[in-house]
Coordinates of C-alpha atoms in Angstrom, one line a residue:
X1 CA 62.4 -68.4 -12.4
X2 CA 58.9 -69.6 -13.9
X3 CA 57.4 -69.1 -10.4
X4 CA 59.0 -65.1 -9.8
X5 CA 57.4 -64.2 -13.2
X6 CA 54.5 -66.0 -12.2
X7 CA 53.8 -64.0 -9.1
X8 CA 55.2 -60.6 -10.8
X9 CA 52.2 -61.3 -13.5
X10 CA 49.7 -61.7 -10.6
X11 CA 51.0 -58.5 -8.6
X12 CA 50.0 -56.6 -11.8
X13 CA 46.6 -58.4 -12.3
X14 CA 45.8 -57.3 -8.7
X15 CA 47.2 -54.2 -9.1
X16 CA 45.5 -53.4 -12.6
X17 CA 42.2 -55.3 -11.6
X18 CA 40.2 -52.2 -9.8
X19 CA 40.7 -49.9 -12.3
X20 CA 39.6 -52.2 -15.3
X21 CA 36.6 -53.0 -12.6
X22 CA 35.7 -49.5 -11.7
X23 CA 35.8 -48.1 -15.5
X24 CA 33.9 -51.1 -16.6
X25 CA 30.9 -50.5 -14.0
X26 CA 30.9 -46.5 -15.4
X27 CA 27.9 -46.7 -17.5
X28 CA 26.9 -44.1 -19.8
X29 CA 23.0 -43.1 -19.7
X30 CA 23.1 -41.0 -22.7
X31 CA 25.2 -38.6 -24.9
X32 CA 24.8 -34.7 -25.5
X33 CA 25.2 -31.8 -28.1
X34 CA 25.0 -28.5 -27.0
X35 CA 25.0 -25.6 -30.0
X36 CA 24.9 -22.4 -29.2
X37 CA 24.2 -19.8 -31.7
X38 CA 25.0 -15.6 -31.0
X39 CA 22.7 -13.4 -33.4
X40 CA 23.5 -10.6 -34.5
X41 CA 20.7 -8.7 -32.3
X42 CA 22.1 -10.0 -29.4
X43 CA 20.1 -12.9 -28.5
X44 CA 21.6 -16.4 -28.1
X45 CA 20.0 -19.6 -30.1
X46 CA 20.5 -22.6 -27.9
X47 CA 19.8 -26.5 -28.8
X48 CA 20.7 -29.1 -26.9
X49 CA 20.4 -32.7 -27.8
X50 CA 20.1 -35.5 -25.6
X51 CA 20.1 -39.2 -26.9
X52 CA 19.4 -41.7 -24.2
X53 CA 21.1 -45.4 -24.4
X54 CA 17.6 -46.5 -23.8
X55 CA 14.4 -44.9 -24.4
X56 CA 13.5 -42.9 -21.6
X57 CA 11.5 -39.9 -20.1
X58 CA 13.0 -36.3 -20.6
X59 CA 14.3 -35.1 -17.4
X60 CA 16.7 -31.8 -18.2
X61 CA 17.7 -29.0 -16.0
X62 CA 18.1 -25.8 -18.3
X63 CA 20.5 -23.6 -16.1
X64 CA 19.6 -19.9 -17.9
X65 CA 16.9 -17.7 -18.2
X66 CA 14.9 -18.3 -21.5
X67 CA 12.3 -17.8 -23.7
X68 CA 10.6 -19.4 -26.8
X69 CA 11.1 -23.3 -25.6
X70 CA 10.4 -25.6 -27.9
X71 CA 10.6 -29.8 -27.1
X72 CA 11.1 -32.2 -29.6
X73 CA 10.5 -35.9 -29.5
X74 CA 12.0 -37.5 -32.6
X75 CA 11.2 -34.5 -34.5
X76 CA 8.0 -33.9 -33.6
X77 CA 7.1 -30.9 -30.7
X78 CA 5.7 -32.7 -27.3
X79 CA 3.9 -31.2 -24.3
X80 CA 6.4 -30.7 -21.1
X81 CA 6.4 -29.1 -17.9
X82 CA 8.2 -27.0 -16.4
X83 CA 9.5 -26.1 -12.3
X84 CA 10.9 -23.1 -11.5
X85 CA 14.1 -23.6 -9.2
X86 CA 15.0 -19.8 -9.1
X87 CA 18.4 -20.0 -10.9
X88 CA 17.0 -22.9 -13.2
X89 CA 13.9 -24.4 -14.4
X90 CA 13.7 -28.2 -14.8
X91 CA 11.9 -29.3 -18.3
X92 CA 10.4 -33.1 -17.8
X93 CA 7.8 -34.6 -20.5
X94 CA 6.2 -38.1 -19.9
X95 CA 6.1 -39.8 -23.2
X96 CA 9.7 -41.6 -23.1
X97 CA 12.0 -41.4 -26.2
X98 CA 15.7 -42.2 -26.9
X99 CA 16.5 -38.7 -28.7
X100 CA 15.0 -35.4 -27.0
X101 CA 16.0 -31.7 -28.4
X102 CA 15.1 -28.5 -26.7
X103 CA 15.9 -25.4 -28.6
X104 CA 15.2 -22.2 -27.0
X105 CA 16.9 -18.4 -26.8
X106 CA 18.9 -17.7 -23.6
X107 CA 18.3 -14.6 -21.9
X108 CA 20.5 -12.1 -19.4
X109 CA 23.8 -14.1 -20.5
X110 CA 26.0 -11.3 -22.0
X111 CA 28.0 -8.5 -20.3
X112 CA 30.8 -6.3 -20.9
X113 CA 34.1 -5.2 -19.9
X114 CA 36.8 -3.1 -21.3
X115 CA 35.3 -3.1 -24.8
X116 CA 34.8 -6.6 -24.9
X117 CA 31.2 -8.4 -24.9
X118 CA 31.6 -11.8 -22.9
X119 CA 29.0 -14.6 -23.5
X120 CA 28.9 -16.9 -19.9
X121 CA 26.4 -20.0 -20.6
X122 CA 26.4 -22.8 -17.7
X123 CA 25.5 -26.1 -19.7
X124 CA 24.7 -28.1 -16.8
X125 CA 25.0 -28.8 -12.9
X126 CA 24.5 -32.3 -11.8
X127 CA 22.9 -33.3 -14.4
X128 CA 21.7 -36.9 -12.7
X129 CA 23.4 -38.7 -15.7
X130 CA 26.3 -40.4 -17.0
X131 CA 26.8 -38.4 -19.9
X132 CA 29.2 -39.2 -22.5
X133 CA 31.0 -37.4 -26.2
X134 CA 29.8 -34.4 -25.0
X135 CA 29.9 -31.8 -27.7
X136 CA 29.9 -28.0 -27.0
X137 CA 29.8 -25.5 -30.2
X138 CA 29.8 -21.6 -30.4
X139 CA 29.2 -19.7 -33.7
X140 CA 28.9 -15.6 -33.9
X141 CA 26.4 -14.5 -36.6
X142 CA 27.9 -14.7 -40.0
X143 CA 30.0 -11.8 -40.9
X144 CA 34.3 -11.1 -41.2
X145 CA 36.0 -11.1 -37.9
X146 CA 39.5 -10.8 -37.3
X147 CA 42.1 -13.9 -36.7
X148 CA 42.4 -13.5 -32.6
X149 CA 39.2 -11.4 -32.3
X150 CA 36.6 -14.9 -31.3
X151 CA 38.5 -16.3 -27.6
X152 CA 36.5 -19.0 -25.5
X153 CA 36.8 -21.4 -22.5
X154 CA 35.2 -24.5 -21.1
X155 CA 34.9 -24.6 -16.9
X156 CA 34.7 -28.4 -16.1
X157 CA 34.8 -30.2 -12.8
X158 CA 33.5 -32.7 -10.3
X159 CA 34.0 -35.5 -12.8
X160 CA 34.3 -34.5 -15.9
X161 CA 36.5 -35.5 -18.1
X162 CA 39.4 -33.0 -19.7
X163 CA 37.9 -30.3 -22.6
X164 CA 39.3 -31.0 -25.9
X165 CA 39.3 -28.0 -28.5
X166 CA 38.2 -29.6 -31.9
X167 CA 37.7 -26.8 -34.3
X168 CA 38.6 -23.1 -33.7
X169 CA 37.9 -20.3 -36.5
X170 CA 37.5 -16.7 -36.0
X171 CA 33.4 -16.9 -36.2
X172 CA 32.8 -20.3 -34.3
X173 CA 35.0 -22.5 -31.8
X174 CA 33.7 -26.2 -30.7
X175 CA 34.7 -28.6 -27.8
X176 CA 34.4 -32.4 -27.0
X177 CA 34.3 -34.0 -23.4
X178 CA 34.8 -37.8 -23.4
X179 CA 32.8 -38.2 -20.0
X180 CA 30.9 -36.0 -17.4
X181 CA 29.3 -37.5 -13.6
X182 CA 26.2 -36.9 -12.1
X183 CA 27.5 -34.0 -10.0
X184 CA 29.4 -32.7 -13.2
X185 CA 29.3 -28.6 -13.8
X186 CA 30.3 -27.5 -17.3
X187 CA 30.1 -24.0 -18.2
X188 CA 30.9 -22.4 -22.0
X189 CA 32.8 -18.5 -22.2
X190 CA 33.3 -17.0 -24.9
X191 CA 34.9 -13.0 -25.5
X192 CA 34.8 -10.5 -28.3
X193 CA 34.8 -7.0 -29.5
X194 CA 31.6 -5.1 -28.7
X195 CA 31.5 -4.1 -32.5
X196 CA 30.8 -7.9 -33.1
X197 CA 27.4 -7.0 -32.8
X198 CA 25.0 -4.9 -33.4
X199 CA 22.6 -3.8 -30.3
X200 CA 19.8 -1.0 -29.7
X201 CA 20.3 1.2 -27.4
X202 CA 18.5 -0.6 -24.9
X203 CA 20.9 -3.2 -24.5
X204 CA 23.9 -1.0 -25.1
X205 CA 22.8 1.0 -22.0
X206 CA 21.4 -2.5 -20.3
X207 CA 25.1 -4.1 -20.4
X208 CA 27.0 -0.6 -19.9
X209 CA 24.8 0.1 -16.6
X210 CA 24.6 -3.4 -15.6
X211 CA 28.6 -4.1 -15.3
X212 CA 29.9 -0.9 -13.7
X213 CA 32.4 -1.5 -10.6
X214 CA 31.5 -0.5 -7.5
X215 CA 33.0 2.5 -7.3
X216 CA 31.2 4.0 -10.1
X217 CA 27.6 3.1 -8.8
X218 CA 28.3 4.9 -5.3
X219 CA 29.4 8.0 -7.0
X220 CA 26.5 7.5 -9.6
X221 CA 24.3 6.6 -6.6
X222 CA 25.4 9.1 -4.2
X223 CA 25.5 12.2 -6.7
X224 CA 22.2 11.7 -8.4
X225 CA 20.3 12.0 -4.7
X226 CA 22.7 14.8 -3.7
X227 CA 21.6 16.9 -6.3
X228 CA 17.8 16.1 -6.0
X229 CA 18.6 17.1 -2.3
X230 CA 20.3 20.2 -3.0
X231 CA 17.8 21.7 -5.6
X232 CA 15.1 20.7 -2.4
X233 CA 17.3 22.2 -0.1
X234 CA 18.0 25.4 -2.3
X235 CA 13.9 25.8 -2.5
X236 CA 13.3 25.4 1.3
X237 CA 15.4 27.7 2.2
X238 CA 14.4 30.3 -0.2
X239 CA 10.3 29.3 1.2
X240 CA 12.0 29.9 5.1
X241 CA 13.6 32.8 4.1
X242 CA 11.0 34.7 2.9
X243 CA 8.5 33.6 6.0
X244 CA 11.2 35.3 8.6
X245 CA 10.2 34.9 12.3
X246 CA 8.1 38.1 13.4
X247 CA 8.3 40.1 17.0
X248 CA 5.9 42.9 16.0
X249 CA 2.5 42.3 18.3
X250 CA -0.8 43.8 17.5
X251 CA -3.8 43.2 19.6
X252 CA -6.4 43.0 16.9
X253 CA -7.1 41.1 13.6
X254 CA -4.9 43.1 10.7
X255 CA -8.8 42.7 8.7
X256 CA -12.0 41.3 9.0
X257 CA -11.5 38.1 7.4
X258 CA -12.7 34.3 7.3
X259 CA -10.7 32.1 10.0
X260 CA -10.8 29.7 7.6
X261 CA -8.7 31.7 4.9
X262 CA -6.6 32.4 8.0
X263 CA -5.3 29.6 8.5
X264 CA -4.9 28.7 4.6
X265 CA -2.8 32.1 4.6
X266 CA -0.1 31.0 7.9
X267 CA -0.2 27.1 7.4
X268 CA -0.9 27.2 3.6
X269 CA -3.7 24.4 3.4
X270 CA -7.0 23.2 5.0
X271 CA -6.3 20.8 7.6
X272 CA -8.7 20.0 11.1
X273 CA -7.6 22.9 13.0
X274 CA -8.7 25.2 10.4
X275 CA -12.0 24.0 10.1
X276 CA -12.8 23.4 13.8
X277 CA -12.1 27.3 12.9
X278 CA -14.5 28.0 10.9
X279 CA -17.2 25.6 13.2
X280 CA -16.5 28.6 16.0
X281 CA -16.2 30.9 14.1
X282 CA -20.2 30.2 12.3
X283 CA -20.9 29.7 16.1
X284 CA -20.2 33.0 17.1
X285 CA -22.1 34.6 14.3
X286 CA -25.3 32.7 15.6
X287 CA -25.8 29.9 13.7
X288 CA -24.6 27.2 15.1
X289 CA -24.7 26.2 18.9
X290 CA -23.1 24.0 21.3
X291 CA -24.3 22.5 24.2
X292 CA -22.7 20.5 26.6
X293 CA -24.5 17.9 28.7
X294 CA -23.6 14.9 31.0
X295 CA -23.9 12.6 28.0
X296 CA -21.7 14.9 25.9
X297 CA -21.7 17.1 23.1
X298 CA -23.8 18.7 20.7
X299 CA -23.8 21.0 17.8
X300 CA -27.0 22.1 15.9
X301 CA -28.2 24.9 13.9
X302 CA -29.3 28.3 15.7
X303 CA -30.9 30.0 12.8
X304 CA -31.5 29.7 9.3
X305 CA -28.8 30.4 7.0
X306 CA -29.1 33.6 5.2
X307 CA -27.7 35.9 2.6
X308 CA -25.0 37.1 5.1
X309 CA -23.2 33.5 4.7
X310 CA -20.6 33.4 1.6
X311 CA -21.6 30.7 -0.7
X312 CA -18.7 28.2 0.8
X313 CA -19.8 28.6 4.0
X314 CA -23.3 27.6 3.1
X315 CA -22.6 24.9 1.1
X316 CA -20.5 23.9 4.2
X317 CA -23.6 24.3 6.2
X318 CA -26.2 22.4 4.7
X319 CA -23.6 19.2 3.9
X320 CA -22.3 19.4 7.7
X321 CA -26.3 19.1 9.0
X322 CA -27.8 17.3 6.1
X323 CA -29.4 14.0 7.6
X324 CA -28.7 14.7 11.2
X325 CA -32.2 16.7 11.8
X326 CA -29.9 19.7 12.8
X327 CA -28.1 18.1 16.0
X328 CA -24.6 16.4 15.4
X329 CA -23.5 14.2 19.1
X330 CA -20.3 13.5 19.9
X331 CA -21.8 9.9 20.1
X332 CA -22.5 9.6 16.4
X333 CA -19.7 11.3 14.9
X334 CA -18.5 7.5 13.8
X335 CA -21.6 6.8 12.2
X336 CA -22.0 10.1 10.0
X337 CA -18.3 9.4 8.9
X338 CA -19.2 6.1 7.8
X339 CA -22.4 7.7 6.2
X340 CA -20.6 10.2 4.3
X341 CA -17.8 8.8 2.7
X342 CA -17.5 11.4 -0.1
X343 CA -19.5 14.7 -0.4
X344 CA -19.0 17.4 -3.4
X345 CA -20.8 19.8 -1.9
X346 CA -17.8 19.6 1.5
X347 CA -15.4 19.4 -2.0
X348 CA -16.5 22.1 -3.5
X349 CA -16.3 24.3 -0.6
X350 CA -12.6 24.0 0.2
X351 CA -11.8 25.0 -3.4
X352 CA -14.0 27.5 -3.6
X353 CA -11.8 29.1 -0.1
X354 CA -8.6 28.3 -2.2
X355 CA -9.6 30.1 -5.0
X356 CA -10.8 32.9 -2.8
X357 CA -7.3 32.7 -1.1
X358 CA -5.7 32.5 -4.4
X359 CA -8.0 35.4 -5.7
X360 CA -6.5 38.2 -3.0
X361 CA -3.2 37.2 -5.0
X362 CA -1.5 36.0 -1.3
X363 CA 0.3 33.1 -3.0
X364 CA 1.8 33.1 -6.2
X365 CA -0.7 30.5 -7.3
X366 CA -3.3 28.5 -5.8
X367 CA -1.3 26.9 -2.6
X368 CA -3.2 23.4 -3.5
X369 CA -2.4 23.0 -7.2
X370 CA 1.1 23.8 -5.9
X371 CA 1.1 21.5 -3.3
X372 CA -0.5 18.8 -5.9
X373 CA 1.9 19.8 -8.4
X374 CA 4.8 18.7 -6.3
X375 CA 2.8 15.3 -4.3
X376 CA 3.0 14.0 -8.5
X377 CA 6.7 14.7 -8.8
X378 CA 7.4 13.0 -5.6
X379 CA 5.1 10.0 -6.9
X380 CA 6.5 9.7 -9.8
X381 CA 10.0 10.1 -8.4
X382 CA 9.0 7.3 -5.6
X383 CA 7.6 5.0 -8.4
X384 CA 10.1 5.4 -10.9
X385 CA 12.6 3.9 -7.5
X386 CA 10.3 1.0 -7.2
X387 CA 9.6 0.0 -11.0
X388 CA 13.8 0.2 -11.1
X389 CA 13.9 -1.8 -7.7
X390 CA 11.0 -4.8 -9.6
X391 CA 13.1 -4.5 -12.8
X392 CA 16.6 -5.5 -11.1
X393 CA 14.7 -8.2 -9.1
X394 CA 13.8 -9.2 -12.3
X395 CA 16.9 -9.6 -14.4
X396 CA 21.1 -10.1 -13.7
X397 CA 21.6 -6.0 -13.2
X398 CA 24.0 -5.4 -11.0
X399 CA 23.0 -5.0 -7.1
X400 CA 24.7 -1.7 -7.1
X401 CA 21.9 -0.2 -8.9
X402 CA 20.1 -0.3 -5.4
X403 CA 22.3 2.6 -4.8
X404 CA 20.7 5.5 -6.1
X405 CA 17.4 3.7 -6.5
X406 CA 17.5 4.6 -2.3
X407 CA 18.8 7.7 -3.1
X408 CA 15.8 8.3 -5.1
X409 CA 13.1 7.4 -2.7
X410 CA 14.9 9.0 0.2
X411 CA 14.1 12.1 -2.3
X412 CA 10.6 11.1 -3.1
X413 CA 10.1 10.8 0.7
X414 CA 11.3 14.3 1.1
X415 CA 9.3 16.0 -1.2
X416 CA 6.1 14.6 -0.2
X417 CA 7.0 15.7 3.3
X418 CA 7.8 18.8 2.8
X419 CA 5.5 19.7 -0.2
X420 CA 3.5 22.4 1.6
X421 CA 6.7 24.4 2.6
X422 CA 7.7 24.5 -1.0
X423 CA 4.7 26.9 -1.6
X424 CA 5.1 30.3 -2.2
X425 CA 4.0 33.6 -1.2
X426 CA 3.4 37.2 -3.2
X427 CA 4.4 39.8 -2.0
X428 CA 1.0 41.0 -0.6
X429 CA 1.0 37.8 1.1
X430 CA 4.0 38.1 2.4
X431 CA 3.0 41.4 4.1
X432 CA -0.2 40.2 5.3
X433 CA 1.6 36.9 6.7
X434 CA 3.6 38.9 8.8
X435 CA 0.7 40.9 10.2
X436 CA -1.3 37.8 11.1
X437 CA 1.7 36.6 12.5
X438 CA 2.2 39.6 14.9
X439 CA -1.7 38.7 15.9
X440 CA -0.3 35.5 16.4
X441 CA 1.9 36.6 19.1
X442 CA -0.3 38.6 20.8
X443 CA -2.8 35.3 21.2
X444 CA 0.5 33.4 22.5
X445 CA 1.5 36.4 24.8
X446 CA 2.3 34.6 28.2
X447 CA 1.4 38.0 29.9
X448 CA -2.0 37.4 31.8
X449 CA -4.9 38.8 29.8
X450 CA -6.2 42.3 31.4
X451 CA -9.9 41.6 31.9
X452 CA -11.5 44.1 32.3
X453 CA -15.2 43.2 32.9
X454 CA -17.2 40.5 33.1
X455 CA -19.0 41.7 29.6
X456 CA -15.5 41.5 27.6
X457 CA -16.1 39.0 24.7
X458 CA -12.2 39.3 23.3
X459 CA -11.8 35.8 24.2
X460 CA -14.9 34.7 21.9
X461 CA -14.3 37.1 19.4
X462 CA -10.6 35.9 18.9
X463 CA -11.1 32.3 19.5
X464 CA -11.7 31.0 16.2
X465 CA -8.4 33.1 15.0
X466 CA -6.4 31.2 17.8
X467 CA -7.5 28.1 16.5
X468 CA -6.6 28.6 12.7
X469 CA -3.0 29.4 14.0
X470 CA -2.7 26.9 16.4
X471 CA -2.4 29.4 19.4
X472 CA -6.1 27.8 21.0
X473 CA -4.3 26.9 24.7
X474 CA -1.9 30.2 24.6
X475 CA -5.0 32.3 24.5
X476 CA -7.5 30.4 26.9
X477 CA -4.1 30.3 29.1
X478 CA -3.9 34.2 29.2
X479 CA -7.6 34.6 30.7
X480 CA -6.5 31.5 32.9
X481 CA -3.6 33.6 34.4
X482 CA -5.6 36.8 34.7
X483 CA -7.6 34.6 37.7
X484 CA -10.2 36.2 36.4
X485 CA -14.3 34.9 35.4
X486 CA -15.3 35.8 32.0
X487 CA -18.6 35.2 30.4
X488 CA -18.9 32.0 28.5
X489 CA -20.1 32.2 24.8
X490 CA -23.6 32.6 24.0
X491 CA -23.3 30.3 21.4
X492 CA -22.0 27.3 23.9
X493 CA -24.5 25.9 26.7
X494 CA -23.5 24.2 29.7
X495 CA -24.6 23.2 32.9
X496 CA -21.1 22.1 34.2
X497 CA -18.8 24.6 35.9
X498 CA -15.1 24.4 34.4
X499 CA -12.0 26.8 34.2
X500 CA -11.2 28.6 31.2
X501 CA -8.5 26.3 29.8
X502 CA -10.9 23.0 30.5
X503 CA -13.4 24.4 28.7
X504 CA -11.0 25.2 25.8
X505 CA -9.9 21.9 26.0
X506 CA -13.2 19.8 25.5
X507 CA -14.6 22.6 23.2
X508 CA -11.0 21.5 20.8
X509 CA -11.4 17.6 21.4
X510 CA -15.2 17.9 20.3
X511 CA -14.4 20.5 17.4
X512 CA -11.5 18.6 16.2
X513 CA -13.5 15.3 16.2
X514 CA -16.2 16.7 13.8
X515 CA -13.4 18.1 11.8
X516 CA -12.0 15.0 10.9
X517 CA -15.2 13.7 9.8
X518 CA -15.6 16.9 7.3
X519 CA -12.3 16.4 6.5
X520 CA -13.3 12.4 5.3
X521 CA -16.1 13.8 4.0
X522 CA -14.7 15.9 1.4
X523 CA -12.9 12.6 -0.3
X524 CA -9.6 11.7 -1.1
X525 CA -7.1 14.9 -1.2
X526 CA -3.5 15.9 -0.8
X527 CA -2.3 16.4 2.3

């Protein structure tokens, strides 16, 4: 009998012997207290105490965005460090000590949902340690609170031992863990009315926008953009509607008028083709010249520029030749951009032919402060988008947000596009548009031009018209089909026999390459 209770006992020793062994090898490197304190602003108090069985150096992972850290070594503040890991920043200091408190305020931790503000605080994720009486404890600011209104939680696993609920009032709830692993996670939630505190606006709209559902955020982010679109749409359509498509034709200029202010009239700005316009068009009135050689082109002055010039045009001039000894190459057309990186005079010019433009009351205001007007909604639409894009890369918003922040530069994007055909014509202009516009289609007719003579100089005389309206190969392509010579320009040498639409062609490539310079020239502008 002695010998069956002697082998029972050693069955049980055997059987009890690894887990006496295992818990006894479990040793604890330190203990924690975690308090975390709501205000009534919002903003969440956190201190969290660490006490080391031996002394040692602080190495603590705080799992939260925060602000205002502050490390004490038995109550004195030490130097630390810190090392951004994206969702958490490790805290390390090099002076060891037993007893280590941080205390800092926790950022970007509160939402809401159905009337209720939720607090969500992760305490730690493998910590490295062996922790042991781990104390968590929650207080709302001081004020009266209902019975029920205060509820909370504790998420614990991967070795950690069960939660224990130790003191539970309407303003403040604590918890105590007997153990928690290395690779422990413990997180603290705690739930209450939103009247608990007492936000600004700010926040209110911060935690209203930043926990809408899905649902909500593509309606928000889809409407917003449809109605930006619409009230575009609804003023590009009224611009199109008024500049109707025209099948009059007229075979001569409605008035005697600059190219230039031409071209501002049908395309409603200065770009290169309307002042390679104005380079012809100062050609054929004799001062200017071109002259083609082997080597290339050429442009220099004919004869001196005199009273019959309107101040623009002479200020354009003198700034075009200044420095160049009167001869512009094709050759150095790179260096005289790179020479001339800004010019007032070039500047001054194309406002003066805006305000001239504006002056005949064609457009309801001056097409470029109009055109400006709407290039600064669209910027500040487009960076409005990006500062919301940096500022919910920057906090816990909800990714939904990107929504209509797309929908918002989609819109930006449209405006700029489309600023010039937002511009809008007078009445007068309107009329005179569609005149120009039935010159228009007489310089695109596809009809062979009927020469005549050799001495005709329509071609010359309407060129720099064909050019402001973008009709330059339609018209040299009329005299092309008439199989018929006409006299080149006075104003353009060469030694080099070509057909009509050739010579058109290099005469635009050269003209077109100056223009962009002038266009450099006159500094940064909308476009």
């Amino acid at each position: 009998m002695s010998k069956y209770l002697l082998g029972f006992g050693l069955a049980v020793a055997v059987c009890l012997c690894p887990f006496s062994t295992t818990r006894a090898a479990v040793a604890t490197d330190g203990t924690l207290a975690v308090v975390i304190n709501m205000e009534k602003t919002g903003q969440v108090q956190v201190s969290e105490t660490i006490n080391y069985r031996n002394p040692s150096q602080l190495s603590w992972i705080i799992q939260s965005a925060y602000q205002d850290l502050n490390v004490q070594n038995q109550g004195a503040s030490v130097s630390f460090s810190s090392q951004n890991g994206g969702d958490h920043t490790l805290i390390t200091s090099a002076s060891p000590s037993k007893s280590w408190v941080l205390t800092y305020t926790s950022v970007d931790n509160l939402i809401r949902h159905n009337d209720q503000d939720q607090l969500f605080f992760k305490i730690f994720e493998e910590p490295g340690l062996n922790l042991a009486d781990i104390n968590v404890s929650f207080n709302l600011p001081p004020g009266t609170y209902p019975d029920k209104g205060l509820t909370s939680n504790v998420y614990a696993i991967n070795g950690v031992a069960e939660a224990k609920l130790v003191g539970s009032s309407s303003q403040s709830v604590s918890y105590h863990l007997d153990y928690a692993g290395p690779k422990a996670l413990l997180t603290f939630s705690a739930t209450w009315p939103k009247s608990f505190l007492s936000l600004t606006r700010y926040q209110e709209l911060k935690l209203t926008l930043s926990n809408l559902e899905l649902i909500p955020w593509i309606v928000l982010g889809g409407l917003l953009p449809l109605l930006g679109l619409l009230a575009f749409g609804d003023l590009l359509w009224k611009s199109k509607k008024a500049t109707r498509q025209v099948s009059e034709i007229i075979d001569r200029p409605p008035e005697e008028i600059s190219p230039m202010l031409v071209g501002v009239l049908v395309n409603k700005k200065i770009s290169k083709e309307e002042i390679a316009a104005v380079i012809i068009d100062l050609c054929s009135r004799g001062y200017l010249v071109i002259v083609h050689k082997n080597s290339g082109y050429y442009l220099g002055q004919r004869k001196p520029f005199d009273e019959n010039l309107q101040p623009w045009e002479k200020l354009f001039l003198e700034q075009l030749l200044a420095g160049t000894d009167g001869k512009i190459s094709a050759d150095n057309l790179t260096d005289l951009a790179s020479q001339s990186l800004y010019s007032p005079a070039i500047r001054q010019a194309f406002s003066d032919v805006y305000q001239i433009i504006s002056d005949k009351t064609y457009f309801k205001e001056n097409p470029h402060l109009t055109r400006i007007r709407y290039k600064l909604v669209a910027l500040f639409i487009y960076f409005a988008g990006i500062a919301g894009a940096i500022w919910l890369a920057a906090t816990d918003s909800s990714p939904y947000l990107l929504i209509p922040l797309a929908g918002t530069v989609l819109l930006a994007w449209l405006i700029m596009h489309f600023s010039s055909e937002l511009i809008n014509y007078s009445a007068d202009g309107l009329a005179a548009l569609n005149k120009w516009r039935a010159f228009a289609n007489y310089l695109k007719n596809n009809q062979p031009y009927p020469v005549k003579s050799t001495t005709d100089q329509t071609f010359q005389r309407y060129l720099a018209y064909a050019m402001a309206m973008h009709a330059t190969q339609d018209w040299a392509g009329r005299f092309e089909k008439a199989n018929r010579m006409t006299l080149r320009p006075d104003w353009f040498i060469s030694y080099q026999e070509q057909s009509q639409t050739q010579f058109v062609h290099e005469l635009e490539e050269f003209t077109q390459s100056l223009s962009q310079v002038v266009d450099h020239m006159r500094g940064p502008s909308v476009s």
